[in-house]
Amino acid sequence: MSSTKPRPKIILLKGNGPIIINSEMMELITITLSHGMVGLPLKELKAERVIVVNDLETFWDIHKTIKEKPCCFVYSYEGLDEADMQRVKAEDIKIYSNE
């Protein structure tokens, strides 16, 4: 019987400013303007400011509400638990609620 390592959750990312995702440096504004967002497995995310958005509809338009720069917006279809949040390193991390 082989032990299977849990797979990392897929997250959607958009925003502005540089980030490091899974040891790769990325400029989010280029990806956001060209493609709208990018989906990647969450192994490790480093950014100056991260805002986790729990609602997909809100995620698509969040840049119209929050204009802070730099800012990395994150969404996961499966939601992010405590273990996932340990993989996110940022000076400022917030959970956005539109309630």
PDB file of C-alpha atoms in Angstrom:
ATOM      1  CA  MET A   1       0.000   0.000   0.000  1.00  0.00           C
ATOM      2  CA  SER A   2       1.508   3.328  -1.037  1.00  0.00           C
ATOM      3  CA  SER A   3       0.966   6.463   0.925  1.00  0.00           C
ATOM      4  CA  THR A   4      -0.220   9.326  -1.185  1.00  0.00           C
ATOM      5  CA  LYS A   5       0.776  12.839  -0.343  1.00  0.00           C
ATOM      6  CA  PRO A   6      -2.168  15.248  -0.381  1.00  0.00           C
ATOM      7  CA  ARG A   7      -2.185  17.360  -3.509  1.00  0.00           C
ATOM      8  CA  PRO A   8      -1.941  21.123  -3.122  1.00  0.00           C
ATOM      9  CA  LYS A   9      -5.137  23.080  -3.687  1.00  0.00           C
ATOM     10  CA  ILE A  10      -5.505  25.032  -6.908  1.00  0.00           C
ATOM     11  CA  ILE A  11      -5.841  28.765  -6.348  1.00  0.00           C
ATOM     12  CA  LEU A  12      -6.795  31.566  -8.699  1.00  0.00           C
ATOM     13  CA  LEU A  13      -4.618  34.670  -8.518  1.00  0.00           C
ATOM     14  CA  LYS A  14      -5.024  38.188  -9.862  1.00  0.00           C
ATOM     15  CA  GLY A  15      -3.961  41.665  -8.863  1.00  0.00           C
ATOM     16  CA  ASN A  16      -0.932  43.880  -9.213  1.00  0.00           C
ATOM     17  CA  GLY A  17       2.631  43.813  -7.994  1.00  0.00           C
ATOM     18  CA  PRO A  18       5.235  41.083  -7.811  1.00  0.00           C
ATOM     19  CA  ILE A  19       4.644  37.746  -6.102  1.00  0.00           C
ATOM     20  CA  ILE A  20       6.587  34.546  -5.656  1.00  0.00           C
ATOM     21  CA  ILE A  21       4.464  31.452  -6.204  1.00  0.00           C
ATOM     22  CA  ASN A  22       6.031  28.000  -5.830  1.00  0.00           C
ATOM     23  CA  SER A  23       9.542  29.555  -6.062  1.00  0.00           C
ATOM     24  CA  GLU A  24       8.742  31.435  -9.298  1.00  0.00           C
ATOM     25  CA  MET A  25       8.696  35.236  -9.444  1.00  0.00           C
ATOM     26  CA  MET A  26       5.646  36.626 -11.240  1.00  0.00           C
ATOM     27  CA  GLU A  27       4.327  40.097 -12.049  1.00  0.00           C
ATOM     28  CA  LEU A  28       0.586  39.854 -11.393  1.00  0.00           C
ATOM     29  CA  ILE A  29      -0.497  42.979 -13.301  1.00  0.00           C
ATOM     30  CA  THR A  30       0.795  41.540 -16.594  1.00  0.00           C
ATOM     31  CA  ILE A  31      -1.122  38.287 -16.078  1.00  0.00           C
ATOM     32  CA  THR A  32      -4.253  40.073 -14.846  1.00  0.00           C
ATOM     33  CA  LEU A  33      -4.364  42.468 -17.810  1.00  0.00           C
ATOM     34  CA  SER A  34      -3.596  39.741 -20.372  1.00  0.00           C
ATOM     35  CA  HIS A  35      -5.596  36.794 -19.016  1.00  0.00           C
ATOM     36  CA  GLY A  36      -7.751  38.043 -16.125  1.00  0.00           C
ATOM     37  CA  MET A  37      -6.192  35.624 -13.644  1.00  0.00           C
ATOM     38  CA  VAL A  38      -3.966  32.553 -13.379  1.00  0.00           C
ATOM     39  CA  GLY A  39      -4.642  29.213 -11.660  1.00  0.00           C
ATOM     40  CA  LEU A  40      -1.788  27.397  -9.910  1.00  0.00           C
ATOM     41  CA  PRO A  41      -1.262  24.826  -7.153  1.00  0.00           C
ATOM     42  CA  LEU A  42      -0.630  26.418  -3.748  1.00  0.00           C
ATOM     43  CA  LYS A  43       2.676  25.110  -2.467  1.00  0.00           C
ATOM     44  CA  GLU A  44       3.985  28.484  -1.310  1.00  0.00           C
ATOM     45  CA  LEU A  45       2.896  32.064  -1.972  1.00  0.00           C
ATOM     46  CA  LYS A  46       4.852  35.174  -0.985  1.00  0.00           C
ATOM     47  CA  ALA A  47       3.516  38.667  -1.537  1.00  0.00           C
ATOM     48  CA  GLU A  48       3.443  42.020   0.217  1.00  0.00           C
ATOM     49  CA  ARG A  49      -0.369  42.081   0.583  1.00  0.00           C
ATOM     50  CA  VAL A  50      -2.742  39.113   0.111  1.00  0.00           C
ATOM     51  CA  ILE A  51      -6.522  39.294   0.169  1.00  0.00           C
ATOM     52  CA  VAL A  52      -8.348  35.961   0.203  1.00  0.00           C
ATOM     53  CA  VAL A  53     -11.748  36.223  -1.478  1.00  0.00           C
ATOM     54  CA  ASN A  54     -14.214  33.439  -0.641  1.00  0.00           C
ATOM     55  CA  ASP A  55     -16.811  34.194  -3.334  1.00  0.00           C
ATOM     56  CA  LEU A  56     -15.997  33.668  -7.043  1.00  0.00           C
ATOM     57  CA  GLU A  57     -18.339  36.410  -8.300  1.00  0.00           C
ATOM     58  CA  THR A  58     -16.691  38.875  -5.918  1.00  0.00           C
ATOM     59  CA  PHE A  59     -13.213  37.661  -6.950  1.00  0.00           C
ATOM     60  CA  TRP A  60     -13.820  38.614 -10.604  1.00  0.00           C
ATOM     61  CA  ASP A  61     -14.558  42.264  -9.716  1.00  0.00           C
ATOM     62  CA  ILE A  62     -12.579  42.723  -6.486  1.00  0.00           C
ATOM     63  CA  HIS A  63     -10.064  45.051  -8.196  1.00  0.00           C
ATOM     64  CA  LYS A  64     -12.910  47.579  -8.642  1.00  0.00           C
ATOM     65  CA  THR A  65     -13.536  47.640  -4.872  1.00  0.00           C
ATOM     66  CA  ILE A  66      -9.997  47.389  -3.501  1.00  0.00           C
ATOM     67  CA  LYS A  67      -7.527  49.629  -5.298  1.00  0.00           C
ATOM     68  CA  GLU A  68      -4.543  49.184  -2.949  1.00  0.00           C
ATOM     69  CA  LYS A  69      -1.232  48.433  -4.632  1.00  0.00           C
ATOM     70  CA  PRO A  70       0.510  46.072  -4.559  1.00  0.00           C
ATOM     71  CA  CYS A  71      -2.206  43.535  -3.898  1.00  0.00           C
ATOM     72  CA  CYS A  72      -2.613  39.829  -4.639  1.00  0.00           C
ATOM     73  CA  PHE A  73      -6.175  38.498  -4.688  1.00  0.00           C
ATOM     74  CA  VAL A  74      -6.611  34.762  -4.048  1.00  0.00           C
ATOM     75  CA  TYR A  75      -9.603  32.481  -4.576  1.00  0.00           C
ATOM     76  CA  SER A  76      -9.918  28.696  -4.154  1.00  0.00           C
ATOM     77  CA  TYR A  77     -12.947  26.651  -5.192  1.00  0.00           C
ATOM     78  CA  GLU A  78     -12.242  24.315  -2.252  1.00  0.00           C
ATOM     79  CA  GLY A  79     -11.660  27.096   0.262  1.00  0.00           C
ATOM     80  CA  LEU A  80      -8.426  27.528   2.184  1.00  0.00           C
ATOM     81  CA  ASP A  81      -7.950  25.825   5.529  1.00  0.00           C
ATOM     82  CA  GLU A  82      -5.373  26.549   8.232  1.00  0.00           C
ATOM     83  CA  ALA A  83      -2.727  24.341   6.575  1.00  0.00           C
ATOM     84  CA  ASP A  84      -3.198  26.190   3.273  1.00  0.00           C
ATOM     85  CA  MET A  85      -2.906  29.565   4.987  1.00  0.00           C
ATOM     86  CA  GLN A  86       0.425  28.473   6.499  1.00  0.00           C
ATOM     87  CA  ARG A  87       1.753  28.362   2.912  1.00  0.00           C
ATOM     88  CA  VAL A  88       0.908  32.041   2.402  1.00  0.00           C
ATOM     89  CA  LYS A  89       3.572  34.501   3.543  1.00  0.00           C
ATOM     90  CA  ALA A  90       2.729  38.201   3.460  1.00  0.00           C
ATOM     91  CA  GLU A  91       3.138  41.357   5.539  1.00  0.00           C
ATOM     92  CA  ASP A  92      -0.612  41.889   5.302  1.00  0.00           C
ATOM     93  CA  ILE A  93      -3.157  39.052   4.890  1.00  0.00           C
ATOM     94  CA  LYS A  94      -6.900  39.655   4.957  1.00  0.00           C
ATOM     95  CA  ILE A  95     -10.007  37.592   4.333  1.00  0.00           C
ATOM     96  CA  TYR A  96     -12.444  39.673   2.279  1.00  0.00           C
ATOM     97  CA  SER A  97     -16.106  39.405   3.084  1.00  0.00           C
ATOM     98  CA  ASN A  98     -18.701  41.318   1.088  1.00  0.00           C
ATOM     99  CA  GLU A  99     -21.349  40.933   3.802  1.00  0.00           C
TER     100      GLU A  99
END
